[in-house]
Every structure is written in structure tokens, then in C-alpha cells.
CSV table of C-alpha atoms in Angstrom, one decimal:
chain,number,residue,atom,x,y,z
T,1,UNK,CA,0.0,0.0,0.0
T,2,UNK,CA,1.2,3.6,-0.8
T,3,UNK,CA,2.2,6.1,2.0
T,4,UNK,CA,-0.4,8.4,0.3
T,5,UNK,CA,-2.7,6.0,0.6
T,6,UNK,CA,-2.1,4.4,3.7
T,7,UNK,CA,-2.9,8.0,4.9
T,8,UNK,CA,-5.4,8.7,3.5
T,9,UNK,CA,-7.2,5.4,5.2
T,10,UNK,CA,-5.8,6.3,8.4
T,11,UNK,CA,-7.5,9.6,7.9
T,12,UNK,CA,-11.2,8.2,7.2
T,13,UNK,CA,-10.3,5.6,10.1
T,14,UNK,CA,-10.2,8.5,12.7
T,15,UNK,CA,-12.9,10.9,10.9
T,16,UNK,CA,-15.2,7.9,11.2
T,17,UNK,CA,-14.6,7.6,15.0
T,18,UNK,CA,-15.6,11.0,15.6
T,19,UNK,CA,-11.9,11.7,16.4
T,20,UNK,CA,-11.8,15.8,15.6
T,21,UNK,CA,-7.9,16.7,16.1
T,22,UNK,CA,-6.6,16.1,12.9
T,23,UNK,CA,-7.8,19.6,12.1
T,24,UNK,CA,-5.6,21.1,15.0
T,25,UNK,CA,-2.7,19.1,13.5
T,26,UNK,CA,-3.0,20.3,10.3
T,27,UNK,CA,-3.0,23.6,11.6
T,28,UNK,CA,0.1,23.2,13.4
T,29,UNK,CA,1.7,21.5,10.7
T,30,UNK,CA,0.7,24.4,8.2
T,31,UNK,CA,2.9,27.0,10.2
T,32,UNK,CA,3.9,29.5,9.0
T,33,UNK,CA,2.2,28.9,5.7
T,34,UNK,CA,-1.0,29.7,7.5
T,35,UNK,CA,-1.3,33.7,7.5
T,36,UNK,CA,0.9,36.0,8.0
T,37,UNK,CA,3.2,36.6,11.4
T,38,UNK,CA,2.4,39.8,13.5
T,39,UNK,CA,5.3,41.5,15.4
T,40,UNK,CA,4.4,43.4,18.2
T,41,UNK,CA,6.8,46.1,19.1
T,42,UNK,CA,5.8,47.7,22.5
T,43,UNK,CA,7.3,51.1,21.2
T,44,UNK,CA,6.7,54.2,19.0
T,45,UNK,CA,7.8,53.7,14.6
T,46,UNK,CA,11.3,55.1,14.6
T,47,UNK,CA,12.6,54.3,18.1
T,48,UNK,CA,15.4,51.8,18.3
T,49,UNK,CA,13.8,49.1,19.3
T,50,UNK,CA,11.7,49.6,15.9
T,51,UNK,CA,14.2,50.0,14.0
T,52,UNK,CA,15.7,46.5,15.5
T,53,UNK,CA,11.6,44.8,15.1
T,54,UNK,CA,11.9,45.9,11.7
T,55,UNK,CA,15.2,44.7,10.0
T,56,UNK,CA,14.7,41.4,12.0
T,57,UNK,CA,11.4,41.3,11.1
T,58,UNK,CA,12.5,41.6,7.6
T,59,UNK,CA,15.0,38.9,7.2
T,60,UNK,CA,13.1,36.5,9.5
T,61,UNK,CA,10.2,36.5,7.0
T,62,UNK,CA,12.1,36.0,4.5
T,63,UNK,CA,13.8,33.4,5.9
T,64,UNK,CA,10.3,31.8,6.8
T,65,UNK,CA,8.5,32.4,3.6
T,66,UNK,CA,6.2,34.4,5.0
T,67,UNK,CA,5.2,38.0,5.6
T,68,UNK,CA,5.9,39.5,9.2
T,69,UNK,CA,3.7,42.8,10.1
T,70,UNK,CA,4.8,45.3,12.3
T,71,UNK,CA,2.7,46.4,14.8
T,72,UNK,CA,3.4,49.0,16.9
T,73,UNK,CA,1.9,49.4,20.1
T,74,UNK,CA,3.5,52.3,22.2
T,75,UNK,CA,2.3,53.1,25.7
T,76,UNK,CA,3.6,53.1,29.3
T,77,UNK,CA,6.7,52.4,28.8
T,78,UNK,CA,6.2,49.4,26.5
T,79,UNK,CA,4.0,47.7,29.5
T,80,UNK,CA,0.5,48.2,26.7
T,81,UNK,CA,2.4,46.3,23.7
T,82,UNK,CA,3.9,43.4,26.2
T,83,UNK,CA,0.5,43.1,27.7
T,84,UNK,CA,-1.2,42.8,23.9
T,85,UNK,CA,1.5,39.9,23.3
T,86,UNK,CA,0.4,37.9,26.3
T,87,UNK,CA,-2.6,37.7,25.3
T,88,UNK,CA,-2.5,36.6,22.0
T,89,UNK,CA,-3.2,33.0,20.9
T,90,UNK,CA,-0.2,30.7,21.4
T,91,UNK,CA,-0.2,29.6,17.5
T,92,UNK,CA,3.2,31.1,16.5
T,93,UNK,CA,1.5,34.3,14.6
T,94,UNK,CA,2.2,36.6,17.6
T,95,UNK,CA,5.6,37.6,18.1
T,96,UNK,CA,7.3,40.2,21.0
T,97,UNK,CA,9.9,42.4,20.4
T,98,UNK,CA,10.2,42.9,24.0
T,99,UNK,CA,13.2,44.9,25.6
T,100,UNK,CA,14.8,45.9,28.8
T,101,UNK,CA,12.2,47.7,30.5
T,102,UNK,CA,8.4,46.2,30.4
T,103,UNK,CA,9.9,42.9,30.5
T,104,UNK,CA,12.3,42.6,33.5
T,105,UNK,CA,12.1,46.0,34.7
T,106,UNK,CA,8.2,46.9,34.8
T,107,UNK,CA,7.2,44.2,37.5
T,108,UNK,CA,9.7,45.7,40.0
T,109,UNK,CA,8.3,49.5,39.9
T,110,UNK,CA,5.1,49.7,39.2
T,111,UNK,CA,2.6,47.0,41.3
T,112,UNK,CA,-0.3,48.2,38.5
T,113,UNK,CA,1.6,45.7,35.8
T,114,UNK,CA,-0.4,42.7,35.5
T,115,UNK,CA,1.6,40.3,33.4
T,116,UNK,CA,4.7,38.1,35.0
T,117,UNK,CA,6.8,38.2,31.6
T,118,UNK,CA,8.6,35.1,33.0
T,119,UNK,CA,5.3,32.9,32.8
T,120,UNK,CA,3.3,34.8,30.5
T,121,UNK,CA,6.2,35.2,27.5
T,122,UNK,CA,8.2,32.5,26.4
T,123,UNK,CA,11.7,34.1,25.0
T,124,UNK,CA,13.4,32.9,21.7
T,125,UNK,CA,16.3,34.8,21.4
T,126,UNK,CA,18.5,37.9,22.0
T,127,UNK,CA,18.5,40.4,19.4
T,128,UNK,CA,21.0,43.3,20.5
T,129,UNK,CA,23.1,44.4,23.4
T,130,UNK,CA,23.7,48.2,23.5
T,131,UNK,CA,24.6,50.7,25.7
T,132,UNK,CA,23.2,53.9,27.3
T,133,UNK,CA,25.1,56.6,26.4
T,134,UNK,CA,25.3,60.1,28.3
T,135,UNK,CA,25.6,63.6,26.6
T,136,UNK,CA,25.9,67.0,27.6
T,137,UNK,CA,23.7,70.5,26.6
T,138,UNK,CA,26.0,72.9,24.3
T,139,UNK,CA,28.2,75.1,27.2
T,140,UNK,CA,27.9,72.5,30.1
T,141,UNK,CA,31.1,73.2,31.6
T,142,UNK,CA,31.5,69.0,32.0
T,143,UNK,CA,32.9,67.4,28.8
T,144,UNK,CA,33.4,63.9,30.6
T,145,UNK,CA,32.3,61.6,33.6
T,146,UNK,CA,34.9,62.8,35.6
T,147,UNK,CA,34.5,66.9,35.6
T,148,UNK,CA,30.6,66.1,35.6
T,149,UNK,CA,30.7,64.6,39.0
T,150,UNK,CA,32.8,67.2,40.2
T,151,UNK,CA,30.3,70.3,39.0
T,152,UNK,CA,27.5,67.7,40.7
T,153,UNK,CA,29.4,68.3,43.4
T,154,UNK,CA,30.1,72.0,43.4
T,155,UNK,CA,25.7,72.2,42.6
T,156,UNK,CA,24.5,69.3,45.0
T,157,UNK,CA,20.7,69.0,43.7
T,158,UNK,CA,21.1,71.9,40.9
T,159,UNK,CA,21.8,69.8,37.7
T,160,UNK,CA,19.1,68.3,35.5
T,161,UNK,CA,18.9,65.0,33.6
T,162,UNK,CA,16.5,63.3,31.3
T,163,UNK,CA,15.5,60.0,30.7
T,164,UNK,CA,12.7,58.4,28.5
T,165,UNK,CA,10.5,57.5,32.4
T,166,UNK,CA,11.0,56.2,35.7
T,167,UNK,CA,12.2,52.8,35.9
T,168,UNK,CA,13.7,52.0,32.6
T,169,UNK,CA,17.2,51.3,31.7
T,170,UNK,CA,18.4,55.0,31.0
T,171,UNK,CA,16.7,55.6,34.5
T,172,UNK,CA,18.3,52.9,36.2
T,173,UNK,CA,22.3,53.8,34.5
T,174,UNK,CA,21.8,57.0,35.8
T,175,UNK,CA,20.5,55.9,39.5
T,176,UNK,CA,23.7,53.5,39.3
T,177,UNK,CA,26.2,56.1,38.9
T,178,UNK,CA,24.9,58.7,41.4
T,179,UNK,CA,25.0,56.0,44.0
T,180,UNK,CA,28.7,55.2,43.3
T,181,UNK,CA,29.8,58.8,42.6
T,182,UNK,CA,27.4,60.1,45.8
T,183,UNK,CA,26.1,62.7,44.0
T,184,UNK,CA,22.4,64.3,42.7
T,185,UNK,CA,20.6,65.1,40.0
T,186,UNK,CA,17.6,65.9,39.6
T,187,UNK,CA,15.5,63.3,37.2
T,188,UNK,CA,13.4,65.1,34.6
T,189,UNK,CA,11.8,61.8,32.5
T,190,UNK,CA,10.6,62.3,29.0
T,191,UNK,CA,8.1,60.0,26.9
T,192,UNK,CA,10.9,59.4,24.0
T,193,UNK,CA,14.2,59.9,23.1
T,194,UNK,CA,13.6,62.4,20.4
T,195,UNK,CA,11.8,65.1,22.9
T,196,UNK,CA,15.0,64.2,25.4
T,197,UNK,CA,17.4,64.9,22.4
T,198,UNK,CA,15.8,68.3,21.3
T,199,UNK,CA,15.8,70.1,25.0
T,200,UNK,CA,19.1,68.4,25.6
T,201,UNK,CA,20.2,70.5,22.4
T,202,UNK,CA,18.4,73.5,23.3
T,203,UNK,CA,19.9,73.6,26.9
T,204,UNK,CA,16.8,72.9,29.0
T,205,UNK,CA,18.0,70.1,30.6
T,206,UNK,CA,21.7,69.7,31.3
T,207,UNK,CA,22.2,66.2,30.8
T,208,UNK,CA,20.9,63.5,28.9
T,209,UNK,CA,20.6,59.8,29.0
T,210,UNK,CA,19.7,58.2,25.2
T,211,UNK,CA,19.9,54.9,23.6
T,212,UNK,CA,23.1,54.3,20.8
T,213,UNK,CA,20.2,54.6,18.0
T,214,UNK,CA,19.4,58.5,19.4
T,215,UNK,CA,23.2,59.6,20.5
T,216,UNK,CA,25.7,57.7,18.1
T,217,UNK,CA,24.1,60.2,15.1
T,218,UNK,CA,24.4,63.6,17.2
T,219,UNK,CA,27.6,62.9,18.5
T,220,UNK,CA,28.8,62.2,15.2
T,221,UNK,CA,27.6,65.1,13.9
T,222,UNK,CA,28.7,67.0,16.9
T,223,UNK,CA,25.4,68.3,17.6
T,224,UNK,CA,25.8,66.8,21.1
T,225,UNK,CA,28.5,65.8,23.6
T,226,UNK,CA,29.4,62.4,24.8
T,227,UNK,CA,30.5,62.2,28.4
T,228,UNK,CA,30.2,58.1,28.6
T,229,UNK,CA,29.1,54.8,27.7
T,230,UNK,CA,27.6,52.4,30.1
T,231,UNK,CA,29.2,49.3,28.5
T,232,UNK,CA,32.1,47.7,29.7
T,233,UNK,CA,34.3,48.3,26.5
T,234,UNK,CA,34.1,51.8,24.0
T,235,UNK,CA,31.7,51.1,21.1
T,236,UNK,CA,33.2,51.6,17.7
T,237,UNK,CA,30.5,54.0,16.3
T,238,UNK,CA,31.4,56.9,19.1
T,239,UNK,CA,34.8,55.2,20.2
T,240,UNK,CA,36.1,58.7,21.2
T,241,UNK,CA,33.5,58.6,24.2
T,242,UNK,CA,35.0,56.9,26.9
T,243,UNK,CA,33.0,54.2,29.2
T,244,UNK,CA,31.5,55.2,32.5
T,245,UNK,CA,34.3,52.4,34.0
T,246,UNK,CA,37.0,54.5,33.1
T,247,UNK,CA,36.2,57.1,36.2
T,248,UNK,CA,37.5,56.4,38.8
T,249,UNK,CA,34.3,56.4,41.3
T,250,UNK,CA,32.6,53.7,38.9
T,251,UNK,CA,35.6,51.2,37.9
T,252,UNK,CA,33.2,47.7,36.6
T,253,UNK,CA,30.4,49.6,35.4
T,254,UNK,CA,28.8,47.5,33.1
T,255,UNK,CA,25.0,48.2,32.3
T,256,UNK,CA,23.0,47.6,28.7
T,257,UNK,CA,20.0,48.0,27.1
T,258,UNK,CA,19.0,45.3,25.3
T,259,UNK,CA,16.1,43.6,22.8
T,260,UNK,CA,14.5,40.2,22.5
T,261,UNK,CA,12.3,38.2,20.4
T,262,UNK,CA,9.6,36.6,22.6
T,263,UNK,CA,6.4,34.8,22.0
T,264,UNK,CA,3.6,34.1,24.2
T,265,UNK,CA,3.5,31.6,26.9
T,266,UNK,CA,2.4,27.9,25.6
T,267,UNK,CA,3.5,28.6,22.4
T,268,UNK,CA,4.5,25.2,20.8
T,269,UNK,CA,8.1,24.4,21.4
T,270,UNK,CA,8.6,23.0,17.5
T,271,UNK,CA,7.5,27.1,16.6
T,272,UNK,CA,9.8,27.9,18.9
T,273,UNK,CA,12.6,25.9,18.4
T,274,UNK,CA,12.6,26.9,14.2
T,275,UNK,CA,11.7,30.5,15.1
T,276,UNK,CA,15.8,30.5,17.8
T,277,UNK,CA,17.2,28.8,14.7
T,278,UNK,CA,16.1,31.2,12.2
T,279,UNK,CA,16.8,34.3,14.4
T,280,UNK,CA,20.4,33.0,14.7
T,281,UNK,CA,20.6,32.4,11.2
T,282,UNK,CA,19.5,35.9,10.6
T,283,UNK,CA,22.2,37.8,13.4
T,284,UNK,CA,24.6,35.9,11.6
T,285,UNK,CA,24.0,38.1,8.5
T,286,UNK,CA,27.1,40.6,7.4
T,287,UNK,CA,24.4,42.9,6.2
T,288,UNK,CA,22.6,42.6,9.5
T,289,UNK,CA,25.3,42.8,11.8
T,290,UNK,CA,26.5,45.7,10.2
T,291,UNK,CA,23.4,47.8,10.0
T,292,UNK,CA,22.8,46.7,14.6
T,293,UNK,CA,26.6,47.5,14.8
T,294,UNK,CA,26.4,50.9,13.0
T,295,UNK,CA,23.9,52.2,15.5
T,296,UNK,CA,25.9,51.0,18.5
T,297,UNK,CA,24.4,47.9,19.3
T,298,UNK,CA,26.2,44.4,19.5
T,299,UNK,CA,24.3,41.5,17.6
T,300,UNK,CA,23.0,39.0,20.0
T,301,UNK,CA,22.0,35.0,19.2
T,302,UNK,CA,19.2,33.1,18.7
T,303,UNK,CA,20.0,30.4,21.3
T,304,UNK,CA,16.4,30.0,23.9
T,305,UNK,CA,18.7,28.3,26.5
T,306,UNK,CA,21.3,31.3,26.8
T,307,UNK,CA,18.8,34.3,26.9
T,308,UNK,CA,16.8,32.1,29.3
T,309,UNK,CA,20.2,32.4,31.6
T,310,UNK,CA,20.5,35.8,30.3
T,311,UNK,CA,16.9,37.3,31.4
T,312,UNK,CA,17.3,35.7,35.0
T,313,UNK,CA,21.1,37.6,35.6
T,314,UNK,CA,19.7,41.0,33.8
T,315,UNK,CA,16.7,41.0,36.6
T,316,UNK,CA,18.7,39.8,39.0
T,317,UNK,CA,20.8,43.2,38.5
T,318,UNK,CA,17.9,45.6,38.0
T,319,UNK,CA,16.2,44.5,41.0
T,320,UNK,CA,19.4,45.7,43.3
T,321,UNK,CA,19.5,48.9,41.4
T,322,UNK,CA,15.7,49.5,42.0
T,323,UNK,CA,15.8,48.5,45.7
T,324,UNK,CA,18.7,50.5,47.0
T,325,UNK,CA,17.3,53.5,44.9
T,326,UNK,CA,14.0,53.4,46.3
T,327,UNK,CA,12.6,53.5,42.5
T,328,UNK,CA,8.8,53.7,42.1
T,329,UNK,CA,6.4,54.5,39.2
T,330,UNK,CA,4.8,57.7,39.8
């Protein structure tokens, strides 16, 4: 008997019996041929986690033979479009381009986030590493780490600096170092890193705190000022700007923002599984590798077992910097 037919009896066996699944499996088996993939991106078009959702979205479509939609859904910090992706159907058409902040950092401030993104998200891979990078208005008279610290000093309390909210990563770099340098500034947060880049230009806040995809471009054009990079080594694209280790008062600092494909919770682990090895197919790219490393930002991997280990370190870290500085959604 032929395998197509031996099927096709096996089939009319089960339909006969009443036996119903068969339609689930096909389903299943049909992924991603299905319909197209949706990619949620818990942040506003343009922003560098979009611009990271998009190019990966790109090439993992391709790389599927299917289309992947963008959909961005900005809001509180990211907290709306993570809370959209857990509740999407498990079927492997709902993906997360989650980051730093509503996933590992949102639980710990703010008591009005519903979701555990450890139970309800299941994570695929890491996308990017990058740091935060600090930058000073036009005539601050600080043009690095060191001689900001000592003006802080000189003008305890008197100093401004802007972030994109309380609680996220630019929030939490710039907690970090006043506690090791013992010294304040006052935190002035901001819904975006273009509004922080224009009043950082037009001197109405003294400092401010931006992702590589916001700074690299205005420091190269010398538009703005780099005092520091959070990262433990320089980054090519602005390697004149030293890292916030290299002063003295914060020797080991070593503290990135970062991006991650996730999916919801009970997702099947075949999806996931193809989804890791196509990401790491796709970070593997020149082209891709390139474009992440021009804006600052080192490529990650599509291993699930590594940013599993990855995640439970990160929040590990944020939860000490959130506890010792008292940080709370307002």
C-alpha cells in the first residue's frame, strides 16, 4: 500500500470515530504557511527598538517564507504592547519584540503591571546588546564623567537630567552612577528619546541619558556631547567617548539595554525551536550585523537556553539597582 494512501485510510479511520484533532494538527503543521506573522513592538515607529523589530522582522520573513507585520503598540513604557502579546493566541503568529524595560524592569516598579513576563512570555532569542550613552547641553562646563561629577558636586541638587521614564534602563544607569559617585541630580523623565534629544540641544535640561540609536548620530555630527558609555568596552561608532568604568568612582560599570524576540506563553516548542534557529541564522547576517553595529548595538544570538540564563542575571541586577534607589512608578 502507498504512503499516500495508507494516509489517506488512516484519515477516514479517525474521521469515522468521531476523532476531531486532525484539524488542530493540520493547523500546526501548516505554520507558517498559514497567515501572516504579526510582530508586536511595545514602542513608537522610529525608536530603536523599531528600527531593531523591523530589520529582523525583515529577514526573518524571508527566511520563513512568510510575511511579518509590524505592529506597533507604544504606551507606558512598552508595559501596553507586552500586555497585547500575552494575550494573543499561542499559535506562532504573535511575536514580542520585547526589551529591557516592560519585561524585566516593569514588574519591579510599578505594582499596577499585570503580566509576570517570566510565565506569561516565552523568549526565543537575543537580538541586541547596546549601551546607554550620556551627553551634555551645548556650554555644560562637564565634557566627561569625571568633571561632571565634580560640577554635581560643586551644585548638589542643581543639575538636571532626562530620561525616557522612571524605571527604565536609562533611568536605572543613571541611578547606578549617582550612587557610586554620591552625588544628585535631579530626574526630569521624558516620553521618548527624540523630545530628550531636542531640550538636551536647546539647553533645558543639562544632561541627557539616550539609547546608541538616538546619541551615536548627534555625537557624530557634533550636535551633542558624549561624556560616557555604560558598557564595559568603548563602542566603535562613538569610540572617542569613553566608558563610565574609566572614572575612577565607577571602575566595573557595566550596564545595557537590550532587545529580545519573545512569544507568548504555551507557544508550541517546534515554533519555537525553528523561530531561535532562524533568528540566529538571521544575526549571523554581514548585512545585519553591520546595519545593529552601525547604531551601536552588538548582535546578539538566537540560542532559547542562553537568553533564558541571560533574562534571570539582567533581573537579577535591576532589582538591586531599583531597591537600593528606592525607585517607584509615579
Amino acid at each position: 500500500m502507498s504512503t499516500l494512501r495508507r494516509s489517506f485510510v488512516a484519515a477516514a479511520a479517525l474521521l469515522a470515530s468521531g476523532f476531531t484533532a486532525p484539524a488542530v494538527f493540520a493547523a500546526a503543521d501548516a505554520w507558517p504557511a498559514a497567515k501572516p506573522i504579526t510582530l508586536i513592538v511595545p514602542f513608537s515607529a522610529g525608536g530603536n527598538v523599531d528600527t531593531t523589530a523591523r530589520l529582523i522582522g525583515q529577514k526573518l520573513g524571508e527566511r520563513l517564507h512568510q510575511s511579518i507585520v509590524v505592529d506597533n503598540v507604544p504606551g507606558a513604557g512598552g508595559v501596553l504592547g507586552v500586555s497585547k502579546a500575552v494575550k494573543a493566541p499561542a499559535d506562532g503568529y504573535t511575536l514580542l519584540m520585547g526589551f529591557d524595560g516592560p519585561i524585566s524592569i516593569a514588574q519591579l516598579v510599578n505594582s499596577a503591571v499585570k503580566y509576570d513576563a517570566e510565565k506569561d512570555l516565552t523568549p526565543v532569542g537575543l537580538t541586541t546588546i547596546a549601551p546607554v550613552v550620556a551627553v551634555a547641553r551645548p556650554g555644560l562646563p562637564a565634557h566627561n564623567l569625571n568633571e561632571l561629577i565634580a560640577l554635581a558636586r560643586s551644585k548638589p541638587g542643581s543639575l538636571t537630567y532626562a530620561t525616557s521614564g522612571v524605571g527604565t534602563m536609562l533611568h536605572l544607569a543613571m541611578e547606578m552612577l549617582q550612587e557610586r559617585a554620591k552625588i544628585k541630580l535631579v530626574h526630569v523623565p521624558y516620553r521618548g528619546g527624540a523630545q530628550i534629544t531636542s531640550d538636551v540641544m536647546g539647553g533645558q535640561v543639562d544632561v541627557g541619558m539616550l539609547t546608541t540609536v538616538s546619541a551615536v548620530p548627534m555625537i557624530q555630527q557634533k550636535k551633542l556631547e558624549g561624556l560616557g558609555v555604560t558598557s564595559a568596552k568603548r563602542i566603535d561608532a562613538i569610540h572617542a567617548v569613553p566608558t563610565f568604568g574609566e572614572t575612577a568612582e565607577l571602575k566595573g560599570f557595566d550596564l545595557n539595554t537590550w532587545t529580545g524576540l519573545f512569544v507568548p506563553a504555551k507557544t508550541p516548542q517546534a515554533v519555537v525551536t525553528r523561530l531561535a534557529t532562524e533568528l540566529d541564522a538571521v544575526l549571523k547576517m554581514p548585512d545585519v550585523r553591520k546595519r545593529l553595529e552601525d547604531g551601536g548595538a552588538t548582535p546578539g544570538s538566537g540560542t532559547q537556553a542562553s537568553f533564558v540564563q541571560f533574562l534571570k542575571k539582567e533581573k537579577a541586577g535591576y532589582a538591586q539597582i531599583v531597591k537600593s534607589a528606592n525607585i517607584q512608578a509615579e
